[in-house]
Structures are given as C-alpha cells and as structure tokens.
Tab-separated table of C-alpha atoms in Angstrom:
chain	number	residue	atom	x	y	z
Z	16	MET	CA	20.983	4.165	6.614
Z	17	ILE	CA	18.194	5.678	4.555
Z	18	GLY	CA	19.170	8.865	2.715
Z	19	LEU	CA	15.855	10.718	2.592
Z	20	ASP	CA	16.983	13.924	0.876
Z	21	ASP	CA	16.868	12.436	-2.628
Z	22	ALA	CA	14.081	9.921	-1.967
Z	23	ARG	CA	11.281	9.433	-4.462
Z	24	THR	CA	7.931	10.081	-2.744
Z	25	VAL	CA	4.930	7.880	-3.577
Z	26	ARG	CA	1.393	8.114	-2.165
Z	27	LEU	CA	-0.866	5.166	-1.354
Z	28	ASP	CA	-4.484	5.777	-0.322
Z	29	MET	CA	-6.316	2.801	1.149
Z	30	GLN	CA	-10.097	2.862	0.680
Z	31	GLY	CA	-13.068	0.560	1.077
Z	32	GLY	CA	-15.010	-1.460	3.562
Z	33	ALA	CA	-18.611	-1.168	4.650
Z	34	MET	CA	-18.033	2.106	6.538
Z	35	GLY	CA	-15.531	3.713	4.170
Z	36	THR	CA	-15.667	6.502	1.621
Z	37	LEU	CA	-15.212	4.316	-1.460
Z	38	ASP	CA	-18.018	5.182	-3.904
Z	39	SER	CA	-16.430	3.471	-6.909
Z	40	ALA	CA	-13.141	1.982	-8.042
Z	41	PHE	CA	-11.484	0.357	-11.024
Z	42	LEU	CA	-11.768	-3.422	-11.159
Z	43	ASN	CA	-10.197	-5.227	-14.129
Z	44	GLY	CA	-9.892	-1.894	-15.950
Z	45	GLU	CA	-13.572	-0.935	-15.549
Z	46	LYS	CA	-14.969	1.642	-13.170
Z	47	LYS	CA	-17.524	-0.042	-10.900
Z	48	SER	CA	-19.921	1.361	-8.294
Z	49	PHE	CA	-19.474	0.294	-4.690
Z	50	ARG	CA	-22.594	-1.884	-4.994
Z	51	GLU	CA	-21.079	-3.677	-8.025
Z	52	LEU	CA	-17.819	-4.133	-6.134
Z	53	VAL	CA	-19.599	-5.694	-3.153
Z	54	VAL	CA	-21.450	-8.107	-5.457
Z	55	ALA	CA	-18.044	-9.103	-6.897
Z	56	ASN	CA	-16.652	-9.454	-3.322
Z	57	GLN	CA	-13.975	-6.856	-4.210
Z	58	PHE	CA	-14.315	-3.822	-1.968
Z	59	TRP	CA	-10.848	-2.696	-0.860
Z	60	SER	CA	-8.738	-0.438	-3.061
Z	61	PHE	CA	-5.377	1.263	-3.305
Z	62	ASN	CA	-5.485	4.613	-5.099
Z	63	GLY	CA	-8.939	3.802	-6.499
Z	64	THR	CA	-7.902	0.489	-8.058
Z	65	ILE	CA	-8.802	-2.949	-6.768
Z	66	GLY	CA	-6.368	-5.843	-6.907
Z	67	MET	CA	-3.066	-6.359	-8.647
Z	68	THR	CA	-2.354	-4.017	-11.525
Z	69	ASP	CA	-0.223	-4.522	-14.621
Z	70	ALA	CA	1.877	-1.509	-13.648
Z	71	PRO	CA	3.630	-1.431	-10.284
Z	72	LEU	CA	2.871	1.182	-7.636
Z	73	VAL	CA	6.499	2.225	-8.064
Z	74	ASP	CA	9.290	1.104	-10.414
Z	75	VAL	CA	12.693	1.915	-8.947
Z	76	ALA	CA	16.315	1.184	-9.693
Z	77	LYS	CA	18.328	-0.891	-7.267
Z	78	GLY	CA	19.801	1.410	-4.628
Z	79	GLU	CA	17.107	4.087	-5.017
Z	80	THR	CA	15.431	5.410	-1.861
Z	81	VAL	CA	11.649	5.574	-1.639
Z	82	LYS	CA	9.350	7.366	0.796
Z	83	LEU	CA	5.862	5.877	0.763
Z	84	GLN	CA	3.104	7.989	2.327
Z	85	ILE	CA	0.221	5.699	3.291
Z	86	TYR	CA	-3.223	6.998	4.248
Z	87	ASN	CA	-5.846	4.641	5.678
Z	88	ASP	CA	-9.151	6.179	4.568
Z	89	THR	CA	-11.126	3.273	6.042
Z	90	SER	CA	-12.641	2.466	9.422
Z	91	PHE	CA	-10.589	-0.716	9.735
Z	92	PRO	CA	-7.038	-1.532	10.805
Z	93	HIS	CA	-4.758	-2.907	8.080
Z	94	ALA	CA	-1.417	-4.657	8.617
Z	95	MET	CA	0.464	-3.512	5.529
Z	96	HIS	CA	3.130	-6.039	4.544
Z	97	LEU	CA	5.957	-5.592	2.024
Z	98	HIS	CA	7.668	-8.635	0.526
Z	99	GLY	CA	11.351	-8.658	-0.428
Z	100	LEU	CA	12.311	-5.355	1.209
Z	101	HIS	CA	12.464	-3.876	4.690
Z	102	PHE	CA	11.476	-0.353	5.661
Z	103	ARG	CA	11.560	2.088	8.543
Z	104	GLU	CA	8.707	4.301	9.634
Z	105	ILE	CA	9.621	7.965	9.286
Z	106	GLY	CA	8.402	10.000	12.250
Z	107	GLU	CA	6.987	13.508	11.996
Z	108	ASP	CA	10.332	14.749	13.329
Z	109	GLY	CA	12.191	12.838	10.594
Z	110	GLY	CA	13.407	10.170	13.007
Z	111	LEU	CA	13.520	6.579	11.794
Z	112	GLY	CA	11.793	3.681	13.505
Z	113	PRO	CA	12.967	0.069	13.646
Z	114	LEU	CA	13.537	-2.048	10.570
Z	115	ARG	CA	10.388	-4.016	9.655
Z	116	ASP	CA	8.313	-5.479	6.822
Z	117	THR	CA	4.828	-4.827	8.249
Z	118	ILE	CA	3.142	-1.748	9.699
Z	119	LEU	CA	-0.253	-1.631	11.414
Z	120	MET	CA	-2.419	1.219	10.128
Z	121	PHE	CA	-5.567	2.180	12.028
Z	122	GLY	CA	-8.483	3.976	10.373
Z	123	GLY	CA	-7.744	7.617	9.579
Z	124	GLN	CA	-3.998	7.266	10.139
Z	125	THR	CA	-1.245	8.447	7.832
Z	126	HIS	CA	2.225	6.940	8.096
Z	127	THR	CA	5.315	7.449	5.978
Z	128	ILE	CA	7.757	4.622	5.503
Z	129	GLY	CA	11.151	4.744	3.835
Z	130	PHE	CA	13.283	2.062	2.267
Z	131	VAL	CA	16.274	1.551	0.028
Z	132	ALA	CA	15.367	-0.651	-2.934
Z	133	ASP	CA	18.240	-3.068	-2.382
Z	134	ASN	CA	16.688	-6.329	-3.588
Z	135	PRO	CA	15.760	-6.644	-7.296
Z	136	GLY	CA	12.420	-8.252	-8.043
Z	137	ASP	CA	8.661	-7.788	-8.190
Z	138	TRP	CA	7.531	-7.365	-4.584
Z	139	PRO	CA	3.898	-7.588	-3.406
Z	140	PHE	CA	2.626	-4.972	-0.951
Z	141	HIS	CA	-0.699	-5.912	0.583
Z	142	CYS	CA	-2.846	-5.984	3.672
Z	143	HIS	CA	-1.720	-8.977	5.695
Z	144	MET	CA	-5.307	-9.566	6.754
Z	145	LEU	CA	-5.617	-12.024	3.928
Z	146	SER	CA	-9.372	-11.595	3.420
Z	147	HIS	CA	-8.636	-7.906	2.728
Z	148	ALA	CA	-5.893	-8.821	0.253
Z	149	ALA	CA	-8.170	-11.353	-1.462
Z	150	SER	CA	-10.877	-8.710	-1.860
Z	151	GLY	CA	-8.646	-6.108	-3.480
Z	152	MET	CA	-6.034	-4.646	-1.123
Z	153	MET	CA	-2.941	-5.632	-3.116
Z	154	THR	CA	-0.326	-3.907	-5.222
Z	155	TRP	CA	3.348	-4.402	-6.033
Z	156	MET	CA	6.698	-2.656	-6.396
Z	157	LYS	CA	9.367	-3.333	-8.992
Z	158	VAL	CA	13.080	-3.043	-8.253
Z	159	THR	CA	15.447	-3.371	-11.235
C-alpha cells in the first residue's frame, strides 16, 4: 500500500512538438531556440530540458514514497513508462488505480502517480513512443 501522507511530491512538465508551447529548452547544457532544437531533431522536453540529464528527476531512498505530478503541455499523447518500479495513478478523490508501469497521457492532461521506491537502481522514465524518447523525452530516477 502506498502511504501518501509523507510522500515527496515531484513535478514533471512535458513540452514540445510542432503544436506545443515550447519556445526554447536546454540541450546539452545550452539553451536553444525551438528552431535550433528542430534542426537538431530534439524537440521534446521534460521541465525545459531535453534528453537524459546528469542529475536524476528525483533521488530517493529505498522505501520512500513519491508522488509524481505529470502535466502534458503538448498536443500529442505520450505513453509514459517507468523502468524498475511500479506505480498507481492517484485519483482526484485520493483513490488508487491499478498497479502499472505505463500511463497514457493525452494533450492537456495532468495525472498524479504514486510509488514506493522499493527497487534500488537508476531507472529511466520516458515516453514509450520511442521516436519521442529519441528526440528528448527521457529522464531518470535514482533509488538508493
């Protein structure tokens, strides 16, 4: 069971795509305009950063509970997939959905997922539409 009272809350904003609101983002540590990102074929971001970062989205101790609020600020659906851990969607009423490792996010949607960090490792979190992941929609979580 997920104990949500003491959960660490993390925010993830998904941006990009041809019809999105992404004006610029960080790519390899440099801020680039959307035009420069398109030329580099890197046009999806998490929290204004494209691709894998040196620092994880969240670094948690084994056994810690995390609530991840995800906002899809794009016009596209994204199947967000978490390696190494399973999560439950947290409903607006606080109810918990089924155990899963992927959630489909449509444009404009916000979902909150919760999980207990019960498996130590460095775990990728990315759009499972692999062309989206390859063009920037990737991050990771660290469980120690």
